[in-house]
XYZ file of C-alpha atoms in Angstrom:
687
model
C 23.179 -1.689 -43.950
C 23.836 0.219 -40.816
C 24.237 -2.894 -38.761
C 26.982 -3.822 -41.133
C 28.542 -0.419 -41.015
C 28.467 -0.438 -37.040
C 30.047 -3.848 -37.098
C 32.868 -3.013 -39.509
C 33.558 0.196 -37.542
C 33.766 -1.603 -34.222
C 36.265 -4.108 -35.234
C 38.463 -1.512 -37.030
C 38.586 0.559 -33.858
C 38.948 -2.211 -31.258
C 42.293 -3.594 -32.305
C 43.654 0.002 -32.334
C 42.396 0.372 -28.711
C 44.161 -2.857 -27.645
C 47.439 -1.760 -29.581
C 47.788 1.317 -27.345
C 47.708 2.150 -23.722
C 44.111 3.212 -21.707
C 41.659 4.679 -18.750
C 38.376 6.225 -17.946
C 36.338 5.653 -14.963
C 32.815 3.857 -15.104
C 30.352 5.901 -17.253
C 27.485 4.708 -15.029
C 26.463 8.258 -13.996
C 26.493 9.415 -17.476
C 24.186 6.470 -18.394
C 21.812 7.345 -15.594
C 21.739 10.991 -16.792
C 20.977 9.851 -20.117
C 18.087 7.662 -18.860
C 16.610 10.466 -16.909
C 16.567 12.891 -19.888
C 14.833 10.052 -21.906
C 12.119 9.255 -19.438
C 11.491 12.820 -18.859
C 10.563 13.653 -22.539
C 13.891 15.178 -23.241
C 13.813 17.633 -20.519
C 17.304 17.784 -19.104
C 17.548 18.636 -15.280
C 19.064 21.926 -14.111
C 19.980 20.506 -10.635
C 23.635 20.452 -10.530
C 23.787 20.026 -6.905
C 25.460 16.491 -7.294
C 28.024 17.894 -9.514
C 28.832 20.708 -7.051
C 29.036 18.258 -4.050
C 31.261 15.992 -5.813
C 33.637 18.971 -6.688
C 33.581 19.828 -3.116
C 34.510 16.241 -1.902
C 37.601 16.564 -4.437
C 38.831 19.709 -2.450
C 37.664 18.547 1.088
C 37.977 14.329 0.827
C 35.850 12.431 3.262
C 38.246 11.104 6.074
C 37.500 7.345 6.322
C 38.666 7.325 9.845
C 35.882 9.734 10.971
C 33.201 9.381 8.323
C 29.675 8.164 9.323
C 27.456 5.837 7.316
C 25.585 9.094 6.238
C 28.820 10.617 4.842
C 29.426 7.461 2.787
C 25.807 7.390 1.462
C 26.504 10.919 -0.044
C 29.100 9.556 -2.554
C 26.154 7.437 -4.436
C 28.879 4.780 -5.157
C 28.666 2.321 -2.445
C 25.926 0.000 -1.580
C 24.268 -0.277 1.918
C 26.105 -3.550 2.355
C 29.468 -2.136 1.398
C 28.877 0.686 3.710
C 27.867 -1.589 6.540
C 30.879 -3.805 5.894
C 33.222 -0.759 6.130
C 31.819 0.399 9.524
C 32.094 -2.984 10.814
C 35.661 -3.483 9.638
C 36.431 -0.123 11.210
C 35.058 -0.992 14.537
C 36.880 -4.477 14.494
C 40.437 -3.321 13.474
C 40.457 0.428 14.487
C 41.399 3.219 12.237
C 42.851 2.898 8.858
C 46.567 3.443 8.377
C 46.722 3.456 4.572
C 44.027 3.500 1.629
C 45.235 -0.003 0.416
C 43.579 -1.493 3.621
C 40.196 -0.911 1.779
C 40.967 -4.239 -0.261
C 40.503 -6.108 2.968
C 36.964 -4.904 3.480
C 34.403 -7.508 2.528
C 32.648 -6.673 -0.756
C 35.042 -3.838 -1.753
C 36.839 -4.489 -4.942
C 39.330 -2.550 -6.998
C 36.561 -1.137 -9.322
C 34.848 0.197 -6.047
C 38.016 1.676 -4.634
C 39.078 3.346 -7.834
C 35.376 4.928 -8.101
C 35.759 6.631 -4.704
C 39.548 7.291 -4.444
C 39.333 10.736 -5.681
C 36.742 11.694 -2.992
C 38.250 9.840 0.157
C 41.353 10.052 2.248
C 42.789 8.299 5.333
C 44.048 10.623 8.097
C 44.805 10.097 11.968
C 44.714 13.796 12.680
C 42.255 14.601 15.508
C 39.400 16.818 14.259
C 39.788 20.361 15.413
C 36.619 21.839 17.011
C 35.024 24.159 14.337
C 34.405 27.430 15.872
C 31.894 29.999 14.363
C 34.806 32.260 13.497
C 36.396 29.398 11.438
C 33.103 28.638 9.749
C 32.570 32.408 8.843
C 36.028 33.263 7.669
C 37.876 30.062 6.759
C 35.805 28.803 3.594
C 36.047 29.175 -0.053
C 34.123 31.930 -1.896
C 33.299 31.942 -5.548
C 31.663 33.711 -8.347
C 30.375 32.059 -11.410
C 29.017 33.768 -14.466
C 27.787 31.510 -17.474
C 26.214 33.015 -20.689
C 24.995 30.593 -23.576
C 23.022 31.409 -26.782
C 22.003 29.539 -29.924
C 23.526 31.559 -32.702
C 20.800 31.136 -35.245
C 17.670 33.229 -34.467
C 14.420 31.213 -33.945
C 10.830 32.213 -35.183
C 10.218 33.627 -31.601
C 12.851 36.552 -32.088
C 11.878 37.318 -35.794
C 8.196 37.887 -35.495
C 7.146 41.570 -35.577
C 6.411 42.591 -31.908
C 3.897 45.246 -33.120
C 1.638 42.899 -34.851
C 2.394 39.372 -33.270
C 0.601 38.311 -30.074
C 3.025 35.442 -29.408
C 6.764 35.976 -29.485
C 10.076 36.277 -27.534
C 10.566 39.834 -26.356
C 13.956 39.158 -24.487
C 17.432 38.563 -25.638
C 18.425 35.046 -26.994
C 21.132 34.798 -24.133
C 20.695 32.511 -21.211
C 22.570 33.792 -18.338
C 23.408 32.214 -14.960
C 25.065 34.009 -11.994
C 25.949 32.373 -8.744
C 27.769 33.437 -5.658
C 28.729 30.625 -3.198
C 30.554 30.284 0.244
C 31.508 26.829 1.492
C 33.354 25.775 4.508
C 34.073 22.312 4.278
C 30.678 20.262 4.735
C 29.757 22.403 7.566
C 28.515 26.007 6.357
C 27.398 26.918 2.966
C 25.579 29.846 1.775
C 24.987 31.690 -1.745
C 22.854 33.487 -4.150
C 21.819 32.306 -7.604
C 20.130 34.418 -10.534
C 19.184 33.148 -13.903
C 17.567 34.426 -17.020
C 16.334 31.849 -19.741
C 16.752 32.628 -23.442
C 13.803 34.816 -24.643
C 13.106 36.217 -21.268
C 13.525 40.095 -20.714
C 16.334 41.586 -18.558
C 15.625 44.859 -16.443
C 12.810 45.743 -18.735
C 9.256 44.857 -19.525
C 7.951 42.115 -17.222
C 11.470 41.628 -15.743
C 12.298 45.158 -14.340
C 14.031 43.339 -11.279
C 16.645 41.838 -13.629
C 16.903 38.268 -13.556
C 13.780 36.051 -13.824
C 14.724 33.710 -11.209
C 16.441 34.357 -7.706
C 17.511 31.823 -5.254
C 19.154 32.283 -1.809
C 20.066 29.872 1.198
C 21.983 29.418 4.201
C 22.834 25.841 5.302
C 24.727 24.743 8.224
C 25.751 21.342 9.713
C 26.809 19.951 12.946
C 26.062 22.613 15.418
C 25.844 20.496 18.666
C 22.563 18.745 18.685
C 21.500 20.673 15.403
C 22.674 18.085 12.685
C 21.198 20.418 9.765
C 19.765 23.936 9.598
C 18.263 25.395 6.431
C 17.278 28.992 5.826
C 15.923 30.195 2.256
C 16.118 27.505 -0.303
C 16.457 23.847 0.272
C 15.177 20.460 -0.582
C 13.671 17.644 1.332
C 14.019 13.884 0.819
C 11.981 11.500 2.551
C 11.802 7.638 2.745
C 12.144 5.994 -0.761
C 10.685 8.735 -2.714
C 7.047 8.035 -2.304
C 6.332 10.948 -0.075
C 9.025 13.424 -1.128
C 12.342 13.461 -2.920
C 13.714 16.527 -4.401
C 17.265 15.746 -5.064
C 18.532 14.140 -8.255
C 17.659 10.412 -8.030
C 18.734 7.750 -10.594
C 16.520 4.803 -11.457
C 17.294 1.584 -13.814
C 20.877 1.254 -14.990
C 23.709 -1.151 -15.305
C 24.370 -0.385 -11.564
C 21.927 -3.151 -10.467
C 22.481 -2.649 -6.811
C 21.529 1.263 -6.807
C 18.017 0.724 -6.436
C 17.637 2.421 -2.924
C 17.045 6.174 -2.304
C 19.648 7.587 0.075
C 20.274 11.062 1.136
C 20.054 13.599 4.109
C 16.615 14.727 4.756
C 17.506 18.563 4.200
C 19.918 19.553 1.761
C 21.008 22.937 0.486
C 19.547 24.202 -2.814
C 21.602 26.639 -5.088
C 20.781 25.205 -8.599
C 18.918 26.997 -11.537
C 15.767 24.901 -11.645
C 12.736 26.987 -10.502
C 10.354 24.270 -9.386
C 11.742 21.250 -7.208
C 12.602 23.009 -4.011
C 11.200 24.483 -0.805
C 11.692 28.214 0.318
C 11.335 28.731 4.100
C 13.143 27.028 7.066
C 14.117 23.555 8.128
C 16.008 21.938 11.029
C 17.274 18.523 11.789
C 18.033 17.477 15.411
C 20.024 14.402 16.389
C 20.680 12.812 19.501
C 22.276 9.301 20.156
C 20.121 7.255 17.918
C 17.246 9.558 17.151
C 16.651 12.168 14.794
C 13.900 14.427 14.128
C 13.287 17.024 11.224
C 10.602 19.701 10.681
C 10.266 22.245 7.985
C 7.863 24.923 6.587
C 7.762 26.407 3.230
C 5.904 29.119 1.500
C 6.485 30.325 -2.222
C 4.855 31.339 -5.409
C 4.738 28.742 -8.158
C 3.765 28.945 -11.807
C 0.381 27.491 -12.918
C -2.201 27.627 -15.707
C -4.789 30.063 -14.165
C -8.501 29.996 -15.301
C -10.299 33.161 -14.454
C -13.882 33.175 -13.114
C -15.293 34.764 -16.311
C -14.611 31.611 -18.381
C -16.077 29.037 -16.065
C -19.950 28.196 -15.413
C -19.277 28.005 -11.812
C -17.853 31.531 -11.837
C -14.801 30.209 -9.557
C -11.360 30.780 -10.376
C -8.869 27.645 -10.441
C -5.770 26.318 -11.698
C -5.800 23.886 -14.509
C -2.253 22.536 -13.856
C 0.853 23.369 -12.494
C 3.769 24.577 -14.627
C 7.239 23.094 -14.375
C 9.162 24.520 -17.336
C 10.433 27.448 -15.517
C 10.062 29.679 -18.735
C 8.711 33.146 -18.701
C 9.140 34.420 -22.303
C 5.787 35.010 -23.849
C 2.887 36.728 -22.619
C 1.072 33.488 -21.518
C 4.068 32.211 -19.728
C 4.648 35.546 -17.859
C 0.881 35.799 -16.866
C 1.437 32.109 -15.485
C 4.349 33.090 -13.219
C 3.906 32.813 -9.561
C 0.037 32.767 -9.661
C -0.349 29.703 -7.308
C 0.574 30.244 -3.699
C 1.918 26.964 -2.071
C 2.412 26.329 1.574
C 4.056 23.140 2.562
C 5.127 21.874 5.991
C 6.158 18.527 7.316
C 8.869 16.510 8.869
C 10.594 13.095 9.749
C 11.203 11.240 12.824
C 13.648 8.471 12.737
C 15.515 5.890 15.013
C 18.972 4.272 13.947
C 20.447 1.135 15.884
C 23.373 -0.572 14.165
C 21.891 -1.881 11.004
C 18.278 -1.019 11.696
C 16.435 2.252 10.489
C 12.873 3.065 11.315
C 11.268 6.393 10.082
C 8.045 8.006 10.111
C 7.401 10.918 7.325
C 4.671 13.510 6.341
C 4.257 16.456 4.305
C 1.014 18.574 3.861
C 0.298 21.154 1.234
C -2.134 24.032 0.934
C -2.867 26.086 -2.148
C -4.451 29.507 -2.742
C -6.596 28.284 -5.571
C -7.922 24.924 -6.174
C -6.371 22.526 -8.767
C -8.904 21.155 -11.125
C -7.489 19.015 -13.991
C -9.224 18.419 -17.314
C -12.021 15.917 -17.667
C -9.946 13.453 -19.595
C -10.449 9.872 -18.607
C -6.767 9.488 -17.561
C -7.087 12.383 -15.197
C -9.792 10.631 -13.376
C -7.462 10.164 -10.213
C -5.256 13.139 -10.753
C -4.322 15.510 -8.058
C -7.272 17.930 -7.129
C -8.210 20.392 -4.554
C -6.791 23.053 -2.447
C -5.227 20.912 0.243
C -3.586 17.373 0.363
C -0.982 15.456 2.221
C 1.463 12.315 1.886
C 2.462 10.266 5.079
C 4.658 7.135 5.371
C 6.674 4.532 7.242
C 9.995 3.615 5.979
C 12.542 1.233 7.166
C 15.674 -0.814 6.415
C 17.830 -3.419 8.028
C 21.296 -4.775 7.318
C 22.074 -8.289 8.327
C 25.371 -9.701 7.394
C 25.286 -9.835 3.499
C 21.572 -8.867 3.245
C 20.080 -5.372 3.240
C 16.116 -4.876 3.324
C 14.475 -1.666 2.943
C 11.060 -0.118 1.938
C 8.222 2.561 2.423
C 4.761 2.268 3.192
C 2.826 5.456 2.066
C -0.699 6.909 1.949
C -2.357 10.189 1.217
C -4.858 12.159 3.449
C -7.575 10.164 1.504
C -5.805 6.928 2.382
C -4.874 6.027 -1.161
C -1.726 3.628 -0.581
C 1.608 3.110 -2.133
C 4.344 0.490 -1.266
C 7.861 -0.017 -2.086
C 10.151 -2.961 -0.721
C 13.600 -3.974 -1.808
C 16.275 -6.301 -1.264
C 20.132 -6.199 -1.983
C 22.296 -9.098 -1.262
C 25.800 -10.054 -1.761
C 25.623 -13.716 -2.757
C 29.295 -14.110 -2.837
C 32.473 -12.021 -3.325
C 31.693 -12.156 -6.937
C 27.960 -11.884 -7.136
C 25.556 -9.312 -6.072
C 21.811 -9.391 -6.520
C 18.931 -6.849 -6.027
C 15.117 -7.274 -5.880
C 12.478 -4.504 -5.958
C 8.634 -4.745 -5.759
C 6.378 -1.784 -5.986
C 2.500 -1.423 -5.670
C 1.129 1.969 -6.143
C -2.459 2.471 -6.332
C -3.992 4.329 -9.376
C -5.432 6.950 -7.009
C -1.990 7.776 -5.115
C -0.758 11.173 -5.953
C 2.116 13.293 -4.573
C 4.221 16.247 -5.561
C 8.027 16.424 -5.949
C 8.725 12.932 -5.743
C 10.997 10.463 -7.427
C 10.559 6.808 -6.313
C 12.158 3.698 -8.287
C 9.496 3.265 -10.680
C 8.867 3.101 -14.559
C 6.793 6.310 -14.634
C 8.312 9.638 -13.796
C 6.012 9.971 -10.791
C 4.808 7.141 -8.432
C 1.241 6.545 -9.486
C -0.670 3.778 -11.026
C 1.944 1.218 -11.067
C 2.668 -2.343 -10.132
C 6.251 -3.778 -10.907
C 8.829 -6.131 -9.847
C 12.523 -5.477 -10.622
C 15.272 -8.007 -10.161
C 18.971 -7.459 -10.893
C 22.458 -9.421 -10.863
C 26.021 -8.386 -11.003
C 28.575 -11.064 -11.589
C 32.340 -10.412 -11.298
C 33.720 -13.643 -12.951
C 37.200 -12.032 -13.191
C 38.714 -8.824 -11.901
C 38.914 -7.443 -15.572
C 35.226 -8.565 -16.210
C 31.776 -7.362 -14.990
C 28.350 -8.661 -16.037
C 25.134 -6.652 -15.098
C 21.622 -7.603 -15.989
C 18.175 -6.839 -14.845
C 14.695 -7.681 -15.776
C 11.607 -5.498 -14.952
C 8.000 -6.354 -15.304
C 5.368 -3.700 -14.700
C 1.742 -2.679 -15.495
C -0.389 0.342 -15.178
C -3.870 -0.634 -13.706
C -5.513 2.766 -15.020
C -5.341 4.779 -18.254
C -2.139 6.999 -18.951
C -1.505 9.993 -20.913
C -1.763 8.800 -24.556
C -2.495 5.331 -23.361
C -6.159 4.960 -23.443
C -6.556 1.574 -21.584
C -4.868 -0.364 -18.756
C -1.430 -1.438 -19.995
C 1.619 -3.575 -19.093
C 5.274 -3.515 -20.104
C 8.623 -5.246 -19.711
C 12.374 -3.941 -19.675
C 15.457 -6.072 -19.922
C 19.106 -4.868 -19.999
C 22.457 -6.955 -20.161
C 25.788 -5.140 -19.948
C 29.380 -6.577 -20.050
C 32.409 -4.438 -18.888
C 35.999 -5.143 -19.616
C 38.619 -3.207 -17.846
C 42.053 -4.854 -17.649
C 43.844 -1.892 -16.482
C 43.699 1.915 -15.957
C 43.964 2.687 -19.543
C 41.264 0.565 -21.316
C 37.487 0.229 -20.755
C 35.088 -1.350 -22.973
C 31.388 -1.946 -22.241
C 28.795 -3.440 -24.484
C 24.938 -3.240 -23.654
C 21.762 -4.660 -25.017
C 18.640 -3.095 -23.947
C 15.012 -4.298 -24.804
C 11.910 -2.558 -23.607
C 8.201 -3.013 -24.519
C 5.546 -0.504 -23.725
C 2.041 0.083 -24.948
C 1.044 3.340 -26.727
C -2.048 4.688 -28.457
C -1.680 3.759 -32.136
C -4.521 5.333 -34.468
C -3.245 6.014 -38.032
C -6.950 5.485 -39.280
C -8.463 8.024 -36.796
C -10.821 5.342 -35.206
C -13.200 6.687 -32.423
C -11.183 4.691 -29.937
C -7.356 4.541 -30.078
C -6.140 1.092 -30.141
C -3.490 0.373 -27.450
C -0.580 -1.473 -28.940
C 2.741 -2.842 -27.566
C 5.773 -1.193 -29.414
C 8.977 -2.865 -28.450
C 12.259 -0.950 -28.614
C 15.630 -2.636 -28.753
C 19.179 -0.913 -28.448
C 22.483 -2.089 -28.681
C 25.661 0.027 -27.798
C 29.221 -0.432 -27.484
C 31.722 2.093 -26.099
C 35.654 2.004 -25.985
C 37.601 4.414 -23.968
C 41.373 4.295 -24.149
C 44.287 6.475 -22.407
C 47.114 6.680 -24.972
C 49.132 8.813 -22.517
C 48.799 10.475 -19.141
C 46.916 13.431 -20.771
C 44.930 12.020 -23.840
C 42.027 9.786 -23.913
C 40.060 8.424 -26.891
C 36.534 7.426 -26.750
C 34.338 5.648 -29.285
C 30.633 4.928 -28.917
C 28.494 3.054 -31.643
C 24.814 2.596 -31.057
C 21.914 1.022 -32.853
C 18.161 1.361 -32.269
C 15.229 -0.688 -33.497
C 11.508 0.647 -32.563
C 8.787 -1.746 -33.369
C 10.729 -3.838 -35.708
C 7.932 -5.936 -37.069
C 5.303 -3.538 -36.652
C 3.587 -1.116 -39.037
C 5.735 1.956 -37.569
C 9.099 0.420 -37.699
C 11.872 2.681 -37.270
C 15.655 2.256 -36.930
C 18.433 4.645 -35.708
C 22.204 4.764 -35.627
C 24.715 6.947 -33.978
C 28.372 7.005 -33.532
C 30.756 9.388 -32.041
C 34.621 9.948 -31.454
C 35.852 11.872 -28.654
C 39.438 13.409 -27.997
C 39.939 14.154 -24.310
C 42.996 16.246 -23.385
C 43.663 16.700 -19.643
C 47.213 16.841 -18.305
C 48.212 16.650 -14.863
C 49.899 20.068 -14.166
C 48.756 22.154 -17.370
C 46.389 25.180 -17.075
C 44.873 23.976 -20.356
C 42.429 21.124 -20.905
C 39.417 20.366 -23.383
C 37.788 17.742 -25.406
C 36.409 17.534 -28.906
C 33.597 15.306 -30.362
C 32.732 14.320 -33.785
C 29.589 12.604 -34.337
C 27.104 11.079 -36.892
C 23.654 10.063 -36.316
C 20.769 8.769 -38.760
C 17.244 7.933 -37.608
C 14.052 7.071 -39.459
C 12.032 9.462 -37.118
C 11.443 10.571 -33.565
C 10.512 7.258 -32.204
C 14.124 5.934 -33.094
C 15.765 8.917 -31.477
C 19.021 8.481 -29.536
C 20.871 10.464 -26.795
C 24.560 10.990 -25.988
C 25.740 12.618 -22.852
C 28.126 15.550 -23.635
C 31.134 17.304 -21.625
C 30.499 20.718 -20.798
C 31.502 23.406 -18.751
C 32.239 23.102 -15.069
C 28.870 22.084 -13.104
C 27.190 21.665 -16.334
C 26.273 18.986 -18.783
C 24.034 18.587 -21.899
C 22.121 15.492 -23.307
C 20.762 16.401 -26.718
C 18.230 14.193 -28.383
C 19.212 13.053 -32.053
C 16.833 12.155 -34.927
C 16.786 12.351 -38.576
C 20.246 12.609 -40.352
C 23.222 14.811 -39.714
C 26.422 15.430 -38.098
C 27.352 17.038 -34.721
C 30.631 18.289 -33.258
C 31.649 20.483 -30.238
C 34.722 21.577 -28.619
C 35.081 22.377 -25.077
C 37.888 24.171 -23.457
C 39.058 25.099 -20.032
C 41.963 27.373 -19.162
C 42.978 28.202 -15.537
C 44.516 31.738 -15.696
C 45.848 31.458 -12.289
C 44.687 29.793 -8.928
C 41.663 32.219 -8.624
C 40.575 32.719 -12.251
C 39.211 29.973 -14.700
C 37.480 30.307 -17.899
C 35.592 27.795 -19.923
C 34.141 27.948 -23.456
C 32.177 25.499 -25.463
C 31.098 25.547 -29.258
C 28.661 22.940 -30.622
C 27.031 22.678 -33.918
C 24.411 20.335 -35.197
C 24.267 19.963 -39.223
C 21.227 18.057 -40.776
C 21.435 16.642 -44.161
C 18.065 16.904 -45.544
C 16.094 19.468 -43.187
C 14.982 23.036 -43.988
C 13.363 23.726 -40.742
C 14.736 22.806 -37.258
C 12.468 22.790 -34.214
C 8.840 23.693 -33.971
C 6.586 26.653 -32.801
C 8.547 29.875 -31.614
C 11.757 27.656 -31.499
C 11.691 26.921 -35.042
C 15.051 27.669 -37.029
C 15.106 28.026 -40.813
C 17.784 26.100 -42.516
C 19.716 22.850 -41.660
C 22.314 24.129 -39.026
C 21.862 24.976 -35.243
C 24.856 26.353 -33.338
C 25.333 27.053 -29.605
C 28.146 28.956 -27.959
C 28.531 28.737 -24.196
C 31.096 30.818 -22.119
C 31.799 30.619 -18.249
C 33.969 32.329 -15.770
C 34.626 31.594 -12.167
C 36.450 33.396 -9.679
C 37.573 32.139 -6.304
C 38.669 34.302 -3.530
């Protein structure tokens, strides 16, 4: 029945879309963020550095006549082959005169140029030597304040604090404050402070005010110093087997985006409380050589096990906490209980299309990490000291780019990632990636191109192809086959899986964009409804079909519709089905101070296994990707108003109304009723 409804809705909407006039840029990034949230068990990342960076490029576009390959990598739009082709074209023909010359660069099509057009410029002006005075006084300063709150009070706020042992003592507001100074891409410093909902503020356990503080100074291109980081910063090495702390994408319809690319050191000024270093880092570059060194020392959250509860009478850590929440008594007791010292670096050589690098990082903890004795933890990270070391490479030859990383731990547990990106013709691109990561290989703060969240206990082969049979059409497809040689959480046996995706995009002009995709994945899970002694491990396939239409009816108004259906374990004993559809109205006139968007959405699923995700527009530097299951409606309205050139405000009101529920959520986050509402307000002052 739902399939019939979806088909009818699609064919009702499609003719109207063609009957008017269209736009929207590709939604690959939104799909990538949806995938990250789904694979991380519904945990949305608070790393907004990518959004901040792209906004900075809007204000200070990259000059293509002076841009290096590293500068172009930061856009996360161009493939290594496209970057190499552009550098070769510029060396051959000299500086560009006009942006339209990009159509002559091999491998650069209209879609690619449209993607990067807002972030680049062509200028013949000679770069002025940037003095220290210019860097310190000529930049942009901004103060951002964001407050959000779920309007319905959950159980954690309603419990009697005089009798309850587990409750939320703080206010239900989530508050973010950020001061930031930026001079082009050369100097940046700032402060971030955040309080989560339920955490106390200037009282109780949080007498210092905000629960989390972060500060950083980051400078680039000071003679031989390519980058200097003081305070909080991130480190990115190789292909993510050793260290990768910035936002990194995995499988998507953009099948050639399989390579990790970023500067080794990056400034950190986001609200996430885990995935960064705190100390000093420096990158020195001369000719074709580059060396990076860094050191970090910080307190991190962990589950502490006191001596009087263990037979050995030794204190230890049972696990590291990554939520960043410090609301309840147990959460505040875990705050900063572990001490982490980290140091390492990178040494690399670059010559034309060849890159060679050596990477290393070593950790020391105050208290030993000892995981529970569950079988899947047999090869888990343990002890007070460990390290990761690797060699990485890449080479571009004509229309082919190869890359990879070979890593090992201090115990010589090994991991390998090797990839290939090739431009078969002007209309066909292909990619291939093989990974082989031993079951005993462990690392911290890493994100490689793997099926699992972290690179461990996995072997797999990924192949993708992108075909452009016509300027209006694009077909992307990938297949990924993987296996896990050892047990995993909730998978009590070695297992295997497969993942397939086919997506067709149609974009005949700037106004209309349609994409339709089919995604099929099969993973193994414990399935034990009869409570047997040993849990049977069974393959549970999940299939998904989605179609999205975006249409710009005028220079100010865009309409968007998505229809999505999911089938979980369709022929199995635990079969579920889910359906979601939404309609967006986006208002963004060119010269008006007012802009905004509205969404109306309906969803219906048989349970959590058939859940669905949908990216939502939000206030500046923020986004949300809620998970939807059961049956209900959702709507939100998001408004931005620029009072003047210095002061801007944003407001978002969202509400989910369930049809048959009397309780929403669980534990201390449980809300009585069938409605959950959230309001978010943000003010930014630039001076």
